[in-house]
Structure formats: structure tokens, C-alpha cells
PDB file of C-alpha atoms and ligand atoms in Angstrom:
ATOM      1  CA  MET A  17     208.881 143.705 170.179  1.00  0.00           C
ATOM      2  CA  SER A  18     206.729 142.511 167.430  1.00  0.00           C
ATOM      3  CA  THR A  19     203.423 140.763 167.107  1.00  0.00           C
ATOM      4  CA  ARG A  20     203.179 137.558 164.982  1.00  0.00           C
ATOM      5  CA  LEU A  21     200.308 136.257 163.345  1.00  0.00           C
ATOM      6  CA  THR A  22     200.272 132.350 162.241  1.00  0.00           C
ATOM      7  CA  TRP A  23     197.300 131.232 160.140  1.00  0.00           C
ATOM      8  CA  LEU A  24     196.382 127.751 161.135  1.00  0.00           C
ATOM      9  CA  GLY A  25     193.866 127.549 158.448  1.00  0.00           C
ATOM     10  CA  HIS A  26     190.121 128.250 158.249  1.00  0.00           C
ATOM     11  CA  GLY A  27     189.334 130.697 161.124  1.00  0.00           C
ATOM     12  CA  THR A  28     191.906 129.704 163.205  1.00  0.00           C
ATOM     13  CA  TRP A  29     195.083 131.950 164.527  1.00  0.00           C
ATOM     14  CA  LEU A  30     197.784 132.149 166.670  1.00  0.00           C
ATOM     15  CA  ILE A  31     198.983 135.480 167.931  1.00  0.00           C
ATOM     16  CA  GLU A  32     202.194 135.605 169.775  1.00  0.00           C
ATOM     17  CA  ALA A  33     202.589 138.869 171.965  1.00  0.00           C
ATOM     18  CA  ALA A  34     204.016 139.857 174.984  1.00  0.00           C
ATOM     19  CA  ASP A  35     205.290 136.534 175.710  1.00  0.00           C
ATOM     20  CA  LYS A  36     201.783 135.234 175.365  1.00  0.00           C
ATOM     21  CA  LYS A  37     200.344 132.777 172.987  1.00  0.00           C
ATOM     22  CA  ILE A  38     196.532 133.696 172.134  1.00  0.00           C
ATOM     23  CA  LEU A  39     194.669 131.310 169.811  1.00  0.00           C
ATOM     24  CA  LEU A  40     191.478 132.285 168.038  1.00  0.00           C
ATOM     25  CA  ASP A  41     188.970 129.885 167.206  1.00  0.00           C
ATOM     26  CA  PRO A  42     190.785 126.736 167.305  1.00  0.00           C
ATOM     27  CA  PHE A  43     189.581 124.231 164.776  1.00  0.00           C
ATOM     28  CA  LEU A  44     192.328 121.851 163.812  1.00  0.00           C
ATOM     29  CA  ASN A  45     191.865 118.169 164.177  1.00  0.00           C
ATOM     30  CA  ASP A  46     188.787 117.970 161.724  1.00  0.00           C
ATOM     31  CA  GLN A  47     190.206 120.837 159.345  1.00  0.00           C
ATOM     32  CA  PRO A  48     191.430 119.826 156.263  1.00  0.00           C
ATOM     33  CA  THR A  49     193.950 122.279 155.887  1.00  0.00           C
ATOM     34  CA  ALA A  50     195.350 122.584 159.265  1.00  0.00           C
ATOM     35  CA  PRO A  51     198.968 122.368 159.503  1.00  0.00           C
ATOM     36  CA  CYS A  52     199.005 120.738 163.026  1.00  0.00           C
ATOM     37  CA  LYS A  53     196.734 118.987 165.402  1.00  0.00           C
ATOM     38  CA  ALA A  54     195.242 120.366 168.615  1.00  0.00           C
ATOM     39  CA  ASP A  55     197.671 118.361 170.873  1.00  0.00           C
ATOM     40  CA  GLU A  56     200.688 120.315 168.937  1.00  0.00           C
ATOM     41  CA  VAL A  57     199.464 123.837 170.019  1.00  0.00           C
ATOM     42  CA  GLU A  58     200.170 125.682 173.054  1.00  0.00           C
ATOM     43  CA  ALA A  59     198.049 128.578 174.466  1.00  0.00           C
ATOM     44  CA  ASP A  60     197.739 130.986 177.303  1.00  0.00           C
ATOM     45  CA  PHE A  61     194.486 132.467 176.145  1.00  0.00           C
ATOM     46  CA  ILE A  62     191.587 131.172 173.542  1.00  0.00           C
ATOM     47  CA  LEU A  63     189.363 133.778 171.930  1.00  0.00           C
ATOM     48  CA  ILE A  64     186.111 132.480 170.499  1.00  0.00           C
ATOM     49  CA  SER A  65     184.191 134.461 168.173  1.00  0.00           C
ATOM     50  CA  HIS A  66     180.982 132.189 168.063  1.00  0.00           C
ATOM     51  CA  GLY A  67     179.376 128.743 168.957  1.00  0.00           C
ATOM     52  CA  HIS A  68     179.859 127.075 165.509  1.00  0.00           C
ATOM     53  CA  PHE A  69     181.843 123.753 165.367  1.00  0.00           C
ATOM     54  CA  ASP A  70     184.437 125.077 162.995  1.00  0.00           C
ATOM     55  CA  HIS A  71     185.326 127.590 165.793  1.00  0.00           C
ATOM     56  CA  VAL A  72     184.854 125.998 169.119  1.00  0.00           C
ATOM     57  CA  ALA A  73     185.898 122.095 168.076  1.00  0.00           C
ATOM     58  CA  ASP A  74     189.135 122.142 170.011  1.00  0.00           C
ATOM     59  CA  ALA A  75     189.143 124.972 172.420  1.00  0.00           C
ATOM     60  CA  ALA A  76     188.117 122.730 175.620  1.00  0.00           C
ATOM     61  CA  SER A  77     190.903 120.286 175.074  1.00  0.00           C
ATOM     62  CA  ILE A  78     193.312 122.710 174.557  1.00  0.00           C
ATOM     63  CA  ALA A  79     192.324 124.920 177.365  1.00  0.00           C
ATOM     64  CA  ASN A  80     192.168 122.052 179.618  1.00  0.00           C
ATOM     65  CA  ARG A  81     195.515 120.781 178.526  1.00  0.00           C
ATOM     66  CA  CYS A  82     197.342 124.036 178.568  1.00  0.00           C
ATOM     67  CA  GLY A  83     195.372 125.860 181.737  1.00  0.00           C
ATOM     68  CA  ALA A  84     194.571 128.546 178.867  1.00  0.00           C
ATOM     69  CA  THR A  85     191.838 131.096 179.766  1.00  0.00           C
ATOM     70  CA  VAL A  86     188.758 130.960 177.396  1.00  0.00           C
ATOM     71  CA  VAL A  87     187.473 134.680 176.560  1.00  0.00           C
ATOM     72  CA  GLY A  88     183.892 134.672 174.741  1.00  0.00           C
ATOM     73  CA  ILE A  89     180.485 136.082 174.950  1.00  0.00           C
ATOM     74  CA  TYR A  90     179.094 135.328 178.181  1.00  0.00           C
ATOM     75  CA  GLU A  91     176.685 132.452 176.936  1.00  0.00           C
ATOM     76  CA  ILE A  92     179.927 130.625 175.449  1.00  0.00           C
ATOM     77  CA  ALA A  93     182.270 131.285 178.332  1.00  0.00           C
ATOM     78  CA  THR A  94     179.672 129.866 180.668  1.00  0.00           C
ATOM     79  CA  TRP A  95     179.371 126.706 178.416  1.00  0.00           C
ATOM     80  CA  PHE A  96     182.870 125.948 178.607  1.00  0.00           C
ATOM     81  CA  ALA A  97     182.972 126.215 182.217  1.00  0.00           C
ATOM     82  CA  GLU A  98     179.902 124.405 182.814  1.00  0.00           C
ATOM     83  CA  LYS A  99     179.808 121.772 179.821  1.00  0.00           C
ATOM     84  CA  HIS A 100     183.762 121.261 179.481  1.00  0.00           C
ATOM     85  CA  GLN A 101     184.942 122.103 182.778  1.00  0.00           C
ATOM     86  CA  VAL A 102     187.089 125.051 181.600  1.00  0.00           C
ATOM     87  CA  ALA A 103     188.572 126.271 184.837  1.00  0.00           C
ATOM     88  CA  GLU A 104     189.623 129.878 183.758  1.00  0.00           C
ATOM     89  CA  THR A 105     186.991 131.937 181.485  1.00  0.00           C
ATOM     90  CA  VAL A 106     186.085 135.388 180.788  1.00  0.00           C
ATOM     91  CA  GLY A 107     182.782 136.304 179.607  1.00  0.00           C
ATOM     92  CA  MET A 108     181.977 139.466 177.981  1.00  0.00           C
ATOM     93  CA  ASN A 109     179.707 141.058 175.382  1.00  0.00           C
ATOM     94  CA  LEU A 110     179.386 143.195 172.316  1.00  0.00           C
ATOM     95  CA  GLY A 111     180.859 146.684 172.762  1.00  0.00           C
ATOM     96  CA  GLY A 112     182.800 145.423 175.931  1.00  0.00           C
ATOM     97  CA  GLY A 113     186.598 145.446 176.504  1.00  0.00           C
ATOM     98  CA  VAL A 114     189.079 143.792 178.971  1.00  0.00           C
ATOM     99  CA  THR A 115     192.664 144.127 179.716  1.00  0.00           C
ATOM    100  CA  LEU A 116     194.406 140.577 179.857  1.00  0.00           C
ATOM    101  CA  PRO A 117     198.204 140.233 180.310  1.00  0.00           C
ATOM    102  CA  PHE A 118     199.273 140.829 176.688  1.00  0.00           C
ATOM    103  CA  GLY A 119     196.762 143.689 175.685  1.00  0.00           C
ATOM    104  CA  HIS A 120     193.497 144.873 175.506  1.00  0.00           C
ATOM    105  CA  VAL A 121     190.499 142.955 174.026  1.00  0.00           C
ATOM    106  CA  LYS A 122     187.230 144.556 172.662  1.00  0.00           C
ATOM    107  CA  MET A 123     184.508 142.680 171.348  1.00  0.00           C
ATOM    108  CA  THR A 124     183.036 143.646 168.322  1.00  0.00           C
ATOM    109  CA  PRO A 125     179.515 142.829 166.606  1.00  0.00           C
ATOM    110  CA  ALA A 126     179.480 139.993 163.710  1.00  0.00           C
ATOM    111  CA  LEU A 127     176.286 139.357 161.611  1.00  0.00           C
ATOM    112  CA  HIS A 128     176.184 135.594 161.841  1.00  0.00           C
ATOM    113  CA  SER A 129     174.610 132.791 163.813  1.00  0.00           C
ATOM    114  CA  SER A 130     175.782 131.345 166.835  1.00  0.00           C
ATOM    115  CA  GLN A 131     174.399 127.950 167.886  1.00  0.00           C
ATOM    116  CA  LEU A 132     176.891 125.709 169.818  1.00  0.00           C
ATOM    117  CA  PRO A 133     177.157 122.311 168.760  1.00  0.00           C
ATOM    118  CA  ASP A 134     175.003 120.648 171.153  1.00  0.00           C
ATOM    119  CA  GLY A 135     172.387 122.849 170.276  1.00  0.00           C
ATOM    120  CA  GLY A 136     172.894 125.468 173.319  1.00  0.00           C
ATOM    121  CA  CYS A 137     172.541 128.886 172.994  1.00  0.00           C
ATOM    122  CA  GLY A 138     175.821 130.901 172.039  1.00  0.00           C
ATOM    123  CA  GLY A 139     174.630 134.212 172.368  1.00  0.00           C
ATOM    124  CA  HIS A 140     175.380 136.575 169.354  1.00  0.00           C
ATOM    125  CA  ALA A 141     178.298 136.095 167.185  1.00  0.00           C
ATOM    126  CA  ALA A 142     181.638 138.466 167.617  1.00  0.00           C
ATOM    127  CA  GLY A 143     184.686 139.685 166.268  1.00  0.00           C
ATOM    128  CA  TYR A 144     187.352 141.168 168.087  1.00  0.00           C
ATOM    129  CA  VAL A 145     189.549 144.285 168.204  1.00  0.00           C
ATOM    130  CA  LEU A 146     192.870 143.351 170.031  1.00  0.00           C
ATOM    131  CA  THR A 147     195.140 146.301 170.869  1.00  0.00           C
ATOM    132  CA  ILE A 148     198.807 145.050 171.372  1.00  0.00           C
ATOM    133  CA  SER A 149     201.975 147.291 172.055  1.00  0.00           C
ATOM    134  CA  GLY A 150     199.666 150.089 170.519  1.00  0.00           C
ATOM    135  CA  GLN A 151     198.899 148.410 167.768  1.00  0.00           C
ATOM    136  CA  ARG A 152     195.141 147.526 166.773  1.00  0.00           C
ATOM    137  CA  ILE A 153     194.062 144.189 165.197  1.00  0.00           C
ATOM    138  CA  TYR A 154     190.789 143.590 164.063  1.00  0.00           C
ATOM    139  CA  PHE A 155     189.606 140.128 163.619  1.00  0.00           C
ATOM    140  CA  ALA A 156     185.850 139.968 161.896  1.00  0.00           C
ATOM    141  CA  CYS A 157     185.874 136.251 162.049  1.00  0.00           C
ATOM    142  CA  ASP A 158     182.235 134.948 160.750  1.00  0.00           C
ATOM    143  CA  THR A 159     180.386 137.828 159.561  1.00  0.00           C
ATOM    144  CA  ALA A 160     178.706 139.542 156.812  1.00  0.00           C
ATOM    145  CA  LEU A 161     179.599 143.142 155.554  1.00  0.00           C
ATOM    146  CA  PHE A 162     177.887 145.862 157.765  1.00  0.00           C
ATOM    147  CA  SER A 163     178.401 149.520 157.647  1.00  0.00           C
ATOM    148  CA  ASP A 164     179.283 150.078 161.378  1.00  0.00           C
ATOM    149  CA  MET A 165     182.648 148.519 160.327  1.00  0.00           C
ATOM    150  CA  GLN A 166     183.691 152.186 159.778  1.00  0.00           C
ATOM    151  CA  TRP A 167     183.205 152.912 163.413  1.00  0.00           C
ATOM    152  CA  ILE A 168     185.590 149.767 164.001  1.00  0.00           C
ATOM    153  CA  GLY A 169     188.165 151.460 161.842  1.00  0.00           C
ATOM    154  CA  ARG A 170     187.740 154.709 163.307  1.00  0.00           C
ATOM    155  CA  GLY A 171     191.111 155.432 165.362  1.00  0.00           C
ATOM    156  CA  GLY A 172     193.152 153.469 162.746  1.00  0.00           C
ATOM    157  CA  LEU A 173     193.722 149.512 162.299  1.00  0.00           C
ATOM    158  CA  ASP A 174     197.058 148.234 161.568  1.00  0.00           C
ATOM    159  CA  VAL A 175     195.508 145.058 160.636  1.00  0.00           C
ATOM    160  CA  ALA A 176     192.107 143.570 159.551  1.00  0.00           C
ATOM    161  CA  VAL A 177     191.365 140.062 159.014  1.00  0.00           C
ATOM    162  CA  LEU A 178     188.609 139.337 157.021  1.00  0.00           C
ATOM    163  CA  PRO A 179     186.744 136.376 155.813  1.00  0.00           C
ATOM    164  CA  ILE A 180     186.522 135.784 152.053  1.00  0.00           C
ATOM    165  CA  GLY A 181     184.963 132.385 151.505  1.00  0.00           C
ATOM    166  CA  ASP A 182     181.613 133.388 150.595  1.00  0.00           C
ATOM    167  CA  LEU A 183     178.518 130.993 151.347  1.00  0.00           C
ATOM    168  CA  PHE A 184     178.856 131.072 155.364  1.00  0.00           C
ATOM    169  CA  THR A 185     180.593 134.695 155.378  1.00  0.00           C
ATOM    170  CA  MET A 186     181.252 137.492 153.185  1.00  0.00           C
ATOM    171  CA  GLY A 187     182.834 136.637 150.061  1.00  0.00           C
ATOM    172  CA  PRO A 188     185.761 138.700 148.284  1.00  0.00           C
ATOM    173  CA  ALA A 189     183.713 141.369 146.617  1.00  0.00           C
ATOM    174  CA  ASP A 190     182.285 142.474 150.345  1.00  0.00           C
ATOM    175  CA  SER A 191     185.720 141.788 151.736  1.00  0.00           C
ATOM    176  CA  VAL A 192     186.863 144.719 149.365  1.00  0.00           C
ATOM    177  CA  SER A 193     184.118 146.806 150.695  1.00  0.00           C
ATOM    178  CA  ALA A 194     184.737 146.117 154.100  1.00  0.00           C
ATOM    179  CA  THR A 195     188.336 146.931 153.836  1.00  0.00           C
ATOM    180  CA  GLN A 196     187.099 150.535 152.336  1.00  0.00           C
ATOM    181  CA  LEU A 197     185.204 150.866 155.209  1.00  0.00           C
ATOM    182  CA  LEU A 198     187.813 149.930 157.761  1.00  0.00           C
ATOM    183  CA  LYS A 199     190.728 151.410 156.161  1.00  0.00           C
ATOM    184  CA  PRO A 200     193.297 149.278 157.918  1.00  0.00           C
ATOM    185  CA  ARG A 201     197.085 149.370 156.855  1.00  0.00           C
ATOM    186  CA  HIS A 202     197.309 145.652 156.067  1.00  0.00           C
ATOM    187  CA  VAL A 203     194.426 142.973 155.347  1.00  0.00           C
ATOM    188  CA  LEU A 204     194.629 139.394 155.604  1.00  0.00           C
ATOM    189  CA  PRO A 205     191.940 136.907 154.051  1.00  0.00           C
ATOM    190  CA  ALA A 206     190.450 133.840 156.137  1.00  0.00           C
ATOM    191  CA  HIS A 207     187.978 131.157 156.176  1.00  0.00           C
ATOM    192  CA  PHE A 208     188.410 130.093 152.639  1.00  0.00           C
ATOM    193  CA  ASN A 209     189.765 126.937 150.935  1.00  0.00           C
ATOM    194  CA  THR A 210     188.863 124.754 153.999  1.00  0.00           C
ATOM    195  CA  TRP A 211     186.414 122.977 151.447  1.00  0.00           C
ATOM    196  CA  GLU A 212     185.094 123.016 147.918  1.00  0.00           C
ATOM    197  CA  PRO A 213     182.184 125.233 148.882  1.00  0.00           C
ATOM    198  CA  ILE A 214     184.261 127.849 150.222  1.00  0.00           C
ATOM    199  CA  ALA A 215     187.166 127.963 147.824  1.00  0.00           C
ATOM    200  CA  GLN A 216     188.368 131.510 146.402  1.00  0.00           C
ATOM    201  CA  ASP A 217     191.269 132.655 144.413  1.00  0.00           C
ATOM    202  CA  ALA A 218     193.335 134.608 147.191  1.00  0.00           C
ATOM    203  CA  ASP A 219     195.887 136.158 144.603  1.00  0.00           C
ATOM    204  CA  ARG A 220     193.125 137.652 142.581  1.00  0.00           C
ATOM    205  CA  TRP A 221     191.443 138.804 145.706  1.00  0.00           C
ATOM    206  CA  ALA A 222     194.786 140.338 146.770  1.00  0.00           C
ATOM    207  CA  GLU A 223     194.912 142.102 143.388  1.00  0.00           C
ATOM    208  CA  ARG A 224     191.628 143.819 144.024  1.00  0.00           C
ATOM    209  CA  ILE A 225     192.653 144.965 147.283  1.00  0.00           C
ATOM    210  CA  ALA A 226     195.663 146.629 146.013  1.00  0.00           C
ATOM    211  CA  ARG A 227     193.604 148.273 143.264  1.00  0.00           C
ATOM    212  CA  GLU A 228     190.415 149.052 145.012  1.00  0.00           C
ATOM    213  CA  THR A 229     191.786 150.126 148.737  1.00  0.00           C
ATOM    214  CA  GLU A 230     194.320 151.831 150.305  1.00  0.00           C
ATOM    215  CA  ALA A 231     195.387 148.484 152.388  1.00  0.00           C
ATOM    216  CA  GLU A 232     198.317 146.287 151.701  1.00  0.00           C
ATOM    217  CA  PRO A 233     196.939 142.618 151.124  1.00  0.00           C
ATOM    218  CA  VAL A 234     199.082 139.566 153.088  1.00  0.00           C
ATOM    219  CA  VAL A 235     198.275 136.359 151.891  1.00  0.00           C
ATOM    220  CA  LEU A 236     199.583 133.538 154.158  1.00  0.00           C
ATOM    221  CA  LYS A 237     199.349 129.994 153.451  1.00  0.00           C
ATOM    222  CA  PRO A 238     198.267 127.767 156.217  1.00  0.00           C
ATOM    223  CA  GLY A 239     201.120 127.402 159.112  1.00  0.00           C
ATOM    224  CA  ALA A 240     202.744 130.672 157.776  1.00  0.00           C
ATOM    225  CA  THR A 241     203.439 133.322 160.161  1.00  0.00           C
ATOM    226  CA  TRP A 242     203.418 137.184 159.697  1.00  0.00           C
ATOM    227  CA  GLU A 243     205.382 139.697 161.913  1.00  0.00           C
ATOM    228  CA  LEU A 244     203.905 142.833 162.456  1.00  0.00           C
ATOM    229  CA  ALA A 245     206.735 145.317 163.293  1.00  0.00           C
ATOM    230  CA  VAL A 246     206.246 147.764 165.645  1.00  0.00           C
ATOM    231  CA  GLU A 247     207.222 151.315 164.017  1.00  0.00           C
TER     232      GLU A 247
HETATM  233 NI1  LIG B  63     180.073 130.194 161.680  1.00  0.00          NI
HETATM  234 MN1  LIG B  64     182.759 129.604 160.394  1.00  0.00          MN
END
């Protein structure tokens, strides 16, 4: 069994594992580089990292159409249940973990803000470590570089997905430092080239990762799938 990661552009990912479809931060309809629209994706679970529109925009419509469970920090899970009538939610908080049908989900801190689109309080921004079939996948989501990433990497990471866009999150140079702290086997870039202010040269970033870290860079185009083989 393998885990498939499909980049849907920006911070949006589709993870397929254990016959489940897991969407992270679905933002498709108003995202310039998205390879599909919100009504074209299916999901069993939707993970939300924080409250900004470019991470929550299409979550409620997909959840309510598919009957997906929305997972997020307590404030955001409650917001989806109360404001968007999402029937199934899992509220958690930083440092906490939960076992779901596809694997284990641990919520990690992120250094970022988290106001919801209607001005509501989104709690604290988060990332996730997913443990699926014994493999550990870290989605840093929107965050600055922070030195506790070395603890997130302790125990080994098969994959780290890091923002490289700069301006709203860490940029390419700090993502190289993050990779040095996390020590993942593979590192994938996200949250760039959506709009001009976060345009980045991913090939140049990959050259730096290859030269300055032990990780293997994997650069996807929006819509492309990368398969993480079980070894
Ligand atoms: Ni954000
Ligand atoms: Mn963002």
C-alpha cells in the first residue's frame, strides 16, 4: 500500500491512503493555479490548518456535499459546525493527536495568524504530522521558521511539505533551514506561485535543498501526484 500526495496548488493537498481521501486546506474555486474546482473533488476527511480564506474557502461546501469530517483546532471545528452546519467535526489542539480510519493525526504549532473570514477567532495556526502505514508526513502549512521543528523531526520524517512563497510564510532560504532542522527524507514545496507576490523559482529552491540538506526535493506542478512507496 502506498500513500499518494496530489498538490492542488497553493496550500491545498489531496492525500489518498488506506482507501480514504483526505483534503488539506481546500481552496480551489478562487485559486488561480488550481487544477480543478471544489465540486470536482471527493473527500472523507478535511484537515484545516488555520482560519485564513485561502485555507478554509471551499471546506464547508465539500464537507457538506461529501459528508466529510472536518478536522481542525477546536475554535475552527466549532465554527464549521455552528456557522456552516458541518455534521461531523473533530476539534483538537496543538500537541494533541487523534487516530482516524486512515492513520494518526497530530496537530503541531505553526507561527502564523488565524482569523476566520467572518472575523471569528480561529484559535492558533497549526500544522500536522500524519502517520500512515508507519510513514510520517509533516505538513508545516502556513508558518515561519521555528527552531522547535527539530523536535517535530525527531523520530524521523519520510516527507516534509513546507511553504516557500515568502511574504505570508517562510521563504525559500528559511525553508532550507527548516529542512536542516526537520531532516526529512523528502521535502516538497507549497504556498508559492499562486499570485505574483509569492512567486518563487522552485527549481532553484530544489538545487539549494539538494546542495545544503540531506533531503531529496520533490517539486510538483499543480494537479500532479507523487507516490510515497512503502519500503
Ligand atoms: Ni494564512
Ligand atoms: Mn495561506
